[in-house]
Coordinates of C-alpha atoms in Angstrom, one line a residue:
M29 CA 36.7 -9.9 -1.0
T30 CA 34.1 -7.9 -2.9
H31 CA 30.7 -8.0 -1.1
P32 CA 27.6 -8.7 -3.2
Y33 CA 25.1 -5.9 -3.8
D34 CA 21.9 -5.9 -1.8
P35 CA 19.3 -8.3 -3.3
P36 CA 16.9 -5.6 -4.7
I37 CA 19.7 -4.1 -6.7
Q38 CA 20.8 -7.5 -8.0
S39 CA 17.2 -8.5 -9.1
L40 CA 16.6 -5.2 -10.8
T41 CA 19.9 -5.5 -12.8
T42 CA 19.1 -9.2 -13.7
Y43 CA 15.7 -8.1 -15.1
L44 CA 17.3 -5.3 -17.0
Y45 CA 20.0 -7.4 -18.7
N46 CA 18.5 -10.8 -18.9
H47 CA 14.7 -10.5 -19.3
T48 CA 13.5 -10.4 -22.9
I49 CA 10.3 -8.6 -23.7
T50 CA 8.3 -10.8 -26.1
S51 CA 4.8 -9.4 -25.8
P52 CA 3.5 -7.6 -29.0
T53 CA 1.0 -5.9 -26.7
A54 CA 3.7 -4.5 -24.6
Y55 CA 5.4 -2.9 -27.6
T56 CA 2.1 -1.6 -29.0
S57 CA 1.5 0.0 -25.5
A58 CA 5.0 1.4 -25.5
R59 CA 4.5 3.1 -28.9
T60 CA 1.4 4.7 -27.5
A61 CA 3.2 5.8 -24.3
L62 CA 6.1 7.2 -26.4
L63 CA 3.9 9.3 -28.6
D64 CA 1.7 10.5 -25.7
A65 CA 4.7 11.7 -23.8
L66 CA 6.2 13.5 -26.8
G67 CA 2.8 15.1 -27.5
C68 CA 2.8 16.4 -24.0
A69 CA 6.3 17.9 -24.5
I70 CA 5.1 19.7 -27.7
E71 CA 2.1 21.0 -25.8
T72 CA 4.3 22.4 -23.0
A73 CA 6.8 23.9 -25.5
S74 CA 3.8 25.6 -27.3
K75 CA 1.8 26.8 -24.3
S76 CA 3.9 27.4 -21.2
T77 CA 6.1 30.5 -21.1
E78 CA 6.9 29.6 -17.5
A79 CA 8.4 26.2 -18.6
Q80 CA 10.2 27.8 -21.5
K81 CA 12.2 29.9 -19.1
L82 CA 13.8 26.7 -17.7
L83 CA 15.0 25.4 -21.0
G84 CA 18.2 25.7 -23.0
P85 CA 21.9 25.7 -22.3
R86 CA 23.2 27.1 -19.0
V87 CA 25.4 29.4 -21.0
P88 CA 23.1 31.1 -23.6
G89 CA 24.1 30.4 -27.1
T90 CA 26.0 27.2 -26.4
I91 CA 25.4 24.4 -29.0
V92 CA 26.7 21.0 -28.1
P93 CA 28.2 19.1 -31.1
D94 CA 26.3 15.9 -31.6
G95 CA 24.2 16.8 -28.6
F96 CA 20.6 15.8 -27.8
R97 CA 18.0 17.6 -30.0
V98 CA 15.3 18.6 -27.5
P99 CA 11.8 18.0 -29.0
G100 CA 9.7 21.1 -29.6
T101 CA 12.8 23.4 -29.4
R102 CA 15.8 24.5 -31.4
Y103 CA 18.2 23.5 -28.6
Q104 CA 20.9 20.9 -28.9
L105 CA 22.2 20.1 -25.4
D106 CA 24.5 17.7 -23.5
P107 CA 22.5 14.6 -22.3
V108 CA 22.4 15.8 -18.7
K109 CA 20.8 19.2 -19.3
G110 CA 18.8 17.6 -22.2
A111 CA 17.3 15.1 -19.8
F112 CA 16.2 17.9 -17.5
D113 CA 14.7 19.9 -20.4
L114 CA 12.7 17.1 -21.8
G115 CA 11.6 16.1 -18.3
V116 CA 10.2 19.6 -17.9
L117 CA 8.4 19.5 -21.2
I118 CA 6.8 16.1 -20.6
R119 CA 5.6 16.8 -17.0
Y120 CA 5.1 20.6 -16.6
L121 CA 1.4 20.8 -17.6
D122 CA 0.4 17.7 -15.7
H123 CA -0.9 16.0 -18.8
N124 CA 1.4 12.9 -19.0
D125 CA 0.5 9.4 -18.0
A126 CA 0.0 8.2 -14.4
L127 CA 0.0 5.1 -12.3
G128 CA -1.4 4.6 -8.8
G129 CA -0.3 2.3 -6.0
R130 CA 1.1 2.7 -2.5
E131 CA 3.3 5.2 -4.2
W132 CA 2.2 7.4 -7.1
A133 CA 4.0 7.7 -10.4
H134 CA 4.2 9.2 -13.9
P135 CA 6.2 6.6 -15.7
S136 CA 6.7 8.6 -18.9
D137 CA 8.9 10.9 -16.9
N138 CA 11.6 8.4 -17.6
L139 CA 11.5 9.1 -21.4
A140 CA 13.5 12.3 -20.7
S141 CA 16.6 10.5 -19.6
I142 CA 16.2 7.6 -22.1
L143 CA 15.7 9.7 -25.2
S144 CA 18.4 12.3 -24.3
V145 CA 21.1 9.6 -23.8
A146 CA 20.0 7.4 -26.8
D147 CA 19.9 10.4 -29.2
W148 CA 23.3 11.7 -28.1
L149 CA 24.8 8.2 -28.4
C150 CA 23.3 7.8 -31.8
R151 CA 24.9 11.1 -33.0
A152 CA 28.2 11.0 -31.2
N153 CA 29.2 7.4 -30.6
K154 CA 27.4 5.2 -33.0
T155 CA 30.4 3.5 -34.5
T156 CA 32.0 2.8 -31.1
H157 CA 28.9 2.2 -29.1
K158 CA 29.0 -1.0 -27.0
G159 CA 25.4 -1.1 -25.8
P160 CA 22.2 -2.2 -27.5
P161 CA 21.4 -1.1 -31.1
L162 CA 20.3 2.5 -31.2
T163 CA 16.9 1.9 -32.9
I164 CA 13.3 2.4 -32.2
H165 CA 13.0 -1.2 -31.0
T166 CA 15.7 -0.5 -28.3
L167 CA 14.0 2.8 -27.4
L168 CA 10.7 1.0 -26.8
T169 CA 12.4 -1.8 -24.8
A170 CA 14.1 0.8 -22.6
L171 CA 10.8 2.5 -22.1
I172 CA 9.0 -0.7 -21.2
K173 CA 11.6 -1.6 -18.6
A174 CA 11.8 1.8 -17.1
Y175 CA 8.0 1.8 -16.7
E176 CA 8.2 -1.6 -15.1
I177 CA 10.9 -0.7 -12.6
Q178 CA 9.1 2.4 -11.4
G179 CA 5.6 0.8 -11.6
I180 CA 6.5 -2.4 -9.6
Y181 CA 8.3 -0.4 -6.9
A182 CA 5.3 2.0 -6.7
Q183 CA 2.7 -0.7 -6.1
S184 CA 3.9 -1.8 -2.7
N185 CA 6.4 0.8 -1.4
A186 CA 5.1 4.0 0.0
F187 CA 7.9 6.5 -0.1
N188 CA 5.4 9.2 0.5
A189 CA 4.8 7.9 4.0
H190 CA 8.3 9.0 4.8
G191 CA 7.9 12.4 3.2
T192 CA 9.9 11.4 0.0
D193 CA 8.6 12.5 -3.4
H194 CA 7.8 9.8 -6.0
V195 CA 10.5 11.1 -8.4
I196 CA 12.9 9.0 -6.4
L197 CA 11.6 6.1 -8.5
V198 CA 12.2 8.1 -11.7
K199 CA 15.8 8.5 -10.6
L200 CA 16.0 4.8 -9.9
A201 CA 14.4 3.5 -13.2
S202 CA 16.2 6.1 -15.4
A203 CA 19.6 5.5 -13.8
A204 CA 19.3 1.7 -14.4
V205 CA 18.0 1.9 -17.9
V206 CA 20.5 4.6 -19.0
S207 CA 23.3 2.4 -17.7
W208 CA 22.1 -0.4 -19.9
L209 CA 21.8 2.0 -22.9
L210 CA 25.4 3.2 -22.3
G211 CA 26.7 -0.3 -22.5
L212 CA 27.8 -0.5 -18.9
T213 CA 28.4 -3.9 -17.3
E214 CA 26.0 -5.4 -14.9
S215 CA 28.4 -4.5 -12.1
Q216 CA 28.6 -0.9 -13.2
T217 CA 24.8 -0.7 -13.4
M218 CA 24.5 -1.9 -9.8
A219 CA 27.0 0.7 -8.8
T220 CA 24.9 3.4 -10.6
I221 CA 21.8 2.2 -8.8
S222 CA 23.7 2.4 -5.4
H223 CA 24.4 6.0 -6.1
V224 CA 20.6 6.6 -6.5
W225 CA 20.0 5.2 -3.1
M226 CA 22.9 7.2 -1.6
D227 CA 21.6 10.4 -3.0
G228 CA 19.6 13.0 -1.2
H229 CA 15.9 12.7 -2.1
P230 CA 13.3 15.5 -2.7
S231 CA 10.7 16.1 0.0
R232 CA 7.2 15.8 -1.4
L233 CA 6.5 19.1 0.4
Y234 CA 6.1 20.9 -2.9
R235 CA 3.1 18.7 -3.9
G236 CA 1.1 19.0 -0.7
A237 CA -1.7 21.2 0.6
E238 CA -0.8 24.9 0.8
N239 CA 2.9 24.2 -0.3
T240 CA 2.2 23.2 -3.9
V241 CA 4.5 25.1 -6.1
P242 CA 5.7 24.8 -9.8
R243 CA 8.7 22.6 -8.7
K244 CA 6.3 19.6 -9.1
G245 CA 6.6 20.3 -12.8
W246 CA 10.4 20.1 -13.0
A247 CA 11.1 17.6 -10.2
A248 CA 11.0 14.7 -12.6
G249 CA 13.4 16.5 -15.0
D250 CA 15.7 17.0 -12.0
A251 CA 15.5 13.3 -11.2
C252 CA 16.3 12.4 -14.9
M253 CA 19.2 14.8 -15.0
R254 CA 20.7 13.2 -11.8
A255 CA 20.1 9.7 -13.2
V256 CA 22.1 10.4 -16.3
H257 CA 24.8 12.2 -14.3
F258 CA 25.3 9.1 -12.0
A259 CA 25.5 6.7 -15.0
L260 CA 28.2 8.9 -16.6
L261 CA 30.1 9.1 -13.4
V262 CA 30.2 5.3 -13.1
R263 CA 31.2 5.0 -16.7
A264 CA 34.1 7.3 -15.9
G265 CA 35.3 4.9 -13.2
Q266 CA 33.4 5.7 -10.0
V267 CA 32.5 2.8 -7.8
G268 CA 29.3 2.0 -5.8
V269 CA 28.4 0.8 -2.4
P270 CA 27.0 -2.8 -2.3
S271 CA 25.3 -2.5 1.1
V272 CA 23.7 0.9 0.3
L273 CA 20.3 -0.3 1.3
T274 CA 21.1 -2.5 4.3
A275 CA 24.0 -0.8 6.0
V276 CA 23.5 0.2 9.6
P277 CA 22.9 3.0 10.6
W278 CA 23.3 5.0 7.4
G279 CA 21.9 2.7 4.7
F280 CA 18.7 3.7 2.9
Y281 CA 16.4 1.4 4.9
Q282 CA 17.5 2.9 8.2
R283 CA 18.0 6.5 7.1
E284 CA 15.0 7.0 4.8
F285 CA 12.6 4.1 5.0
G286 CA 11.8 3.5 8.7
G287 CA 14.0 0.5 8.9
R288 CA 11.7 -1.5 6.6
E289 CA 12.8 -3.4 3.5
F290 CA 11.2 -3.0 0.1
E291 CA 8.3 -5.3 -0.7
F292 CA 7.3 -6.6 -4.2
I293 CA 4.0 -8.1 -5.0
R294 CA 4.8 -9.2 -8.5
E295 CA 7.8 -10.0 -10.7
F296 CA 9.3 -7.6 -13.1
G297 CA 7.9 -8.1 -16.6
D298 CA 5.8 -5.7 -18.8
W299 CA 2.8 -5.1 -16.7
T300 CA 3.2 -1.4 -16.1
V301 CA 3.2 -0.2 -19.7
R302 CA 0.1 -2.2 -20.4
N303 CA -1.8 -0.7 -17.4
V304 CA -0.8 2.9 -17.2
L305 CA -3.5 5.7 -17.1
Y306 CA -3.4 8.2 -19.9
K307 CA -4.6 11.6 -19.0
V308 CA -6.8 13.1 -21.7
M309 CA -7.3 16.2 -19.6
P310 CA -4.7 18.2 -17.7
V311 CA -6.0 17.3 -14.2
E312 CA -4.2 15.5 -11.5
G313 CA -4.9 11.8 -12.2
H314 CA -6.9 11.0 -9.1
G315 CA -9.4 13.8 -9.9
I316 CA -10.2 12.8 -13.5
T317 CA -13.1 10.5 -12.7
A318 CA -14.7 13.2 -10.5
V319 CA -14.6 15.6 -13.4
E320 CA -16.2 13.1 -15.7
A321 CA -18.9 12.4 -13.0
V322 CA -19.7 16.1 -12.5
L323 CA -20.2 16.6 -16.2
V324 CA -22.8 13.8 -16.2
Q325 CA -24.5 15.4 -13.2
R326 CA -24.5 18.8 -15.1
G327 CA -26.4 17.2 -17.9
R328 CA -28.9 15.8 -15.4
L329 CA -29.2 19.2 -13.6
L330 CA -30.0 21.1 -16.8
G331 CA -32.3 18.4 -18.0
M332 CA -34.4 18.8 -14.8
G333 CA -34.7 22.5 -15.4
Y334 CA -32.1 23.5 -12.8
G335 CA -28.9 25.6 -13.1
V336 CA -25.6 25.6 -11.4
G337 CA -26.8 28.3 -9.1
D338 CA -29.2 25.8 -7.6
V339 CA -26.4 23.6 -6.3
E340 CA -26.0 23.7 -2.5
R341 CA -23.3 21.0 -2.1
I342 CA -21.3 18.5 -4.1
E343 CA -20.2 15.3 -2.3
I344 CA -17.3 13.2 -3.7
R345 CA -16.6 9.7 -2.5
T346 CA -13.1 8.8 -3.7
T347 CA -9.8 7.1 -2.9
R348 CA -7.5 7.9 0.0
A349 CA -4.8 8.9 -2.4
A350 CA -7.1 11.6 -3.9
D351 CA -8.0 12.8 -0.4
L352 CA -4.4 13.1 0.5
I353 CA -3.1 14.7 -2.7
I354 CA -5.8 16.9 -4.1
N355 CA -8.3 17.7 -1.3
K356 CA -7.5 21.3 -0.7
R357 CA -9.1 24.2 1.0
G358 CA -8.1 27.9 1.2
P359 CA -6.4 30.1 -1.3
L360 CA -4.7 28.6 -4.4
G361 CA -1.8 30.8 -5.3
N362 CA -0.6 29.4 -8.6
A363 CA -1.5 27.1 -11.5
A364 CA 0.3 24.2 -9.9
E365 CA -2.0 24.3 -6.9
R366 CA -5.1 24.7 -9.0
D367 CA -4.6 21.6 -11.2
H368 CA -3.9 19.7 -8.0
C369 CA -7.2 20.7 -6.3
M370 CA -10.2 18.4 -6.5
Q371 CA -12.6 21.2 -5.5
F372 CA -11.2 23.6 -8.1
V373 CA -11.3 21.2 -11.1
V374 CA -14.8 19.9 -10.2
A375 CA -16.3 23.4 -9.7
L376 CA -14.6 24.5 -12.9
A377 CA -16.0 21.7 -15.0
L378 CA -19.5 22.2 -13.6
L379 CA -19.5 25.9 -14.4
K380 CA -17.7 25.6 -17.7
G381 CA -19.6 22.6 -19.0
G382 CA -16.4 21.0 -20.2
V383 CA -13.1 19.6 -19.1
P384 CA -10.4 21.9 -17.7
E385 CA -7.8 23.1 -20.0
V386 CA -4.2 24.3 -19.4
G387 CA -5.2 28.0 -19.7
D388 CA -7.9 27.7 -17.1
Y389 CA -5.4 27.4 -14.3
L390 CA -3.3 30.5 -15.2
D391 CA -3.5 33.6 -13.0
E392 CA -5.0 35.7 -15.8
S393 CA -7.8 33.1 -16.5
C394 CA -11.4 34.3 -15.9
W395 CA -12.0 31.2 -13.9
V396 CA -9.3 32.0 -11.4
R397 CA -10.9 35.4 -10.8
S398 CA -14.5 33.9 -10.7
E399 CA -16.4 34.5 -7.5
K400 CA -18.9 31.9 -8.6
L401 CA -16.2 29.3 -8.8
E402 CA -14.7 30.2 -5.4
S403 CA -18.1 30.0 -3.8
L404 CA -18.9 26.6 -5.4
R405 CA -15.4 25.3 -4.5
E406 CA -16.2 25.8 -0.8
R407 CA -19.3 23.6 -1.2
V408 CA -17.4 20.6 -2.6
V409 CA -16.8 18.0 0.0
V410 CA -14.3 15.1 -0.5
V411 CA -14.6 11.9 1.5
P412 CA -12.2 9.0 1.3
D413 CA -13.8 5.6 0.8
D414 CA -12.3 2.2 1.8
R415 CA -13.8 0.2 -1.1
L416 CA -12.7 2.6 -3.8
T417 CA -9.2 2.7 -2.2
A418 CA -9.1 -1.1 -2.1
D419 CA -10.1 -1.3 -5.8
Y420 CA -7.4 1.4 -6.6
L421 CA -4.7 -0.8 -5.0
D422 CA -6.1 -4.1 -6.5
L423 CA -3.7 -5.0 -9.4
E424 CA -6.6 -6.8 -11.2
K425 CA -8.8 -3.6 -11.1
K426 CA -6.6 -0.5 -10.8
S427 CA -9.6 1.7 -10.9
V428 CA -9.3 5.4 -9.8
G429 CA -12.9 5.7 -8.9
S430 CA -15.0 8.7 -7.7
G431 CA -18.7 8.8 -6.8
L432 CA -20.3 12.2 -7.0
K433 CA -23.7 13.3 -5.9
V434 CA -25.3 16.8 -6.0
C435 CA -27.5 18.3 -3.4
L436 CA -29.7 21.3 -4.4
F437 CA -31.0 24.1 -2.2
D438 CA -34.6 23.0 -2.6
G439 CA -33.7 19.6 -1.1
T440 CA -33.5 17.7 -4.4
L441 CA -30.8 15.1 -4.5
L442 CA -29.1 14.0 -7.7
P443 CA -28.1 10.4 -7.0
E444 CA -24.5 9.4 -7.1
V445 CA -22.7 9.0 -10.4
L446 CA -19.9 6.6 -10.0
V447 CA -17.0 6.6 -12.5
E448 CA -14.4 3.9 -11.9
Y449 CA -12.6 3.8 -15.2
S450 CA -12.1 7.2 -16.8
I451 CA -11.3 7.7 -20.5
G452 CA -7.6 7.1 -20.5
H453 CA -7.8 3.9 -18.4
V454 CA -7.0 0.6 -20.2
R455 CA -10.4 -0.7 -19.3
N456 CA -12.3 2.1 -21.0
P457 CA -13.2 1.3 -24.6
E458 CA -12.8 5.0 -25.6
T459 CA -9.2 5.3 -24.4
S460 CA -7.4 4.3 -27.6
A461 CA -9.1 6.8 -29.8
A462 CA -9.0 9.6 -27.2
V463 CA -5.2 9.2 -26.7
R464 CA -4.6 9.2 -30.4
D465 CA -6.7 12.4 -30.7
K466 CA -4.8 14.0 -27.9
F467 CA -1.5 13.3 -29.6
V468 CA -2.6 14.7 -32.9
R469 CA -4.2 17.8 -31.2
N470 CA -0.9 18.5 -29.4
M471 CA 1.3 17.9 -32.4
R472 CA -0.9 20.3 -34.5
L473 CA 0.3 23.1 -32.2
M474 CA 3.6 23.0 -34.1
F475 CA 3.4 20.5 -37.0
S476 CA 1.3 19.9 -40.2
D477 CA -0.8 16.8 -40.6
A478 CA 1.7 15.5 -43.3
H479 CA 4.5 15.8 -40.8
I480 CA 2.5 14.1 -38.1
A481 CA 1.9 11.2 -40.5
R482 CA 5.6 10.9 -41.0
I483 CA 6.1 10.6 -37.3
L484 CA 3.4 7.9 -37.0
A485 CA 5.1 6.0 -39.8
A486 CA 8.6 6.3 -38.2
V487 CA 7.5 5.0 -34.8
E488 CA 6.3 1.8 -36.4
G489 CA 9.7 1.0 -37.9
D490 CA 11.6 -1.1 -35.4
G491 CA 14.9 -0.4 -37.2
T492 CA 14.5 3.3 -37.4
D493 CA 17.5 5.2 -36.0
I494 CA 16.6 7.0 -32.8
S495 CA 18.3 10.2 -34.1
E496 CA 16.2 10.1 -37.2
F497 CA 13.1 9.8 -35.1
V498 CA 14.1 12.7 -32.8
D499 CA 14.8 14.9 -35.7
L500 CA 11.1 14.8 -36.6
F501 CA 10.3 16.6 -33.4
W502 CA 13.2 19.2 -33.5
L503 CA 12.7 22.7 -34.9
Q504 CA 16.1 23.7 -36.0
G505 CA 16.3 24.8 -39.6
S506 CA 12.5 25.2 -40.1
S507 CA 11.2 28.4 -41.4
G508 CA 8.5 28.3 -38.8
P509 CA 7.0 26.0 -36.2
R510 CA 4.7 24.3 -38.6
L511 CA 6.6 21.8 -40.8

């Protein structure tokens, strides 16, 4: 007798195959999310030589017939390596969207696996494809559901408490949605999900304290790559383990989750894509409100006739998540550490008089060598706050608040500036325009305004073939990067 799969695997699969997304707002949000993520990919392809070294076929010069055309590059790859490459491009500069909860997440990471598989299927298997139609509407539906799977798990399940990195949820959401795109049966999809839970999972060591290294920029790509690999293995006939979560002693709950079962505080639907935080500056998401607050304080400071040199101390009241992830002292050895350091980004913004940019974190940046910044960084104090943490976890608020006050050497105190909803948050009225401006700014790194207009028109066409859409981001055949 075949045993049933553990209930969380069944409920996820039921949502994936039987829940119809009907909300126009969800699809509007998904279009914004899609364009934002692809804009981030173009930015990375344009600006990061470090990321560029990770891209391309494992054997140089290899071109995969009908393979995935990686946006912002001239590469055409198999869907497994293609998922890794796009995952790197979306995530590497820490500029893609974010979502807070008991676990943290960057839901747009999932686009790498979804787009690589969908584009490959569209080119290679369109006439024999047994899954959903390979159109923009299907792409957006896949994105909404991947966001939702990762987002709902993240709200109430703290994998970080067990030392596991949040990309475990990228692997989960991507493996499930890719299985659906491939046209696998519900039973095969549950088998694929079981392989996710059986897999070894990354330690979050590479994101924390003195151990932050560039792996945080390619970890999601690695998760996407493995998700696609698992789905293809199951399509080739590999079976799953129904009790992968509950088996004793080696099931996931016992081995990786302290013997606890998963908790869910809301049903799967389309909540996540409508509530994601867009990052209009390349700063770890929990630090963006502090950057906005310190820029307000800078205006006050100068208006009172003071300068940055008069600042004795900066006190930041913020969430426990921010305290855990980006409250860092001591040397910062690389760009990955700097964009994940509250003290660095706040000191940088105050001295610079503007938001941090990607180049500010690089070893050759004048800010990295600045003695003034280092001195000021040592005088930034981060304190976790229970109320801000509660509001951060509240599904009705989902604020990522920071309160920042400035103490001067002469005893003057600049009262706290509290920012709860930064630009990029769904509750901030400036978000929509700022995200669109970010997309256009990133796309102009490679493409002309006329070409950008064609992309914006294509994403509105529900029936547009995915491969036609992807071609708009690919560089092969162009005489130069600007089309």
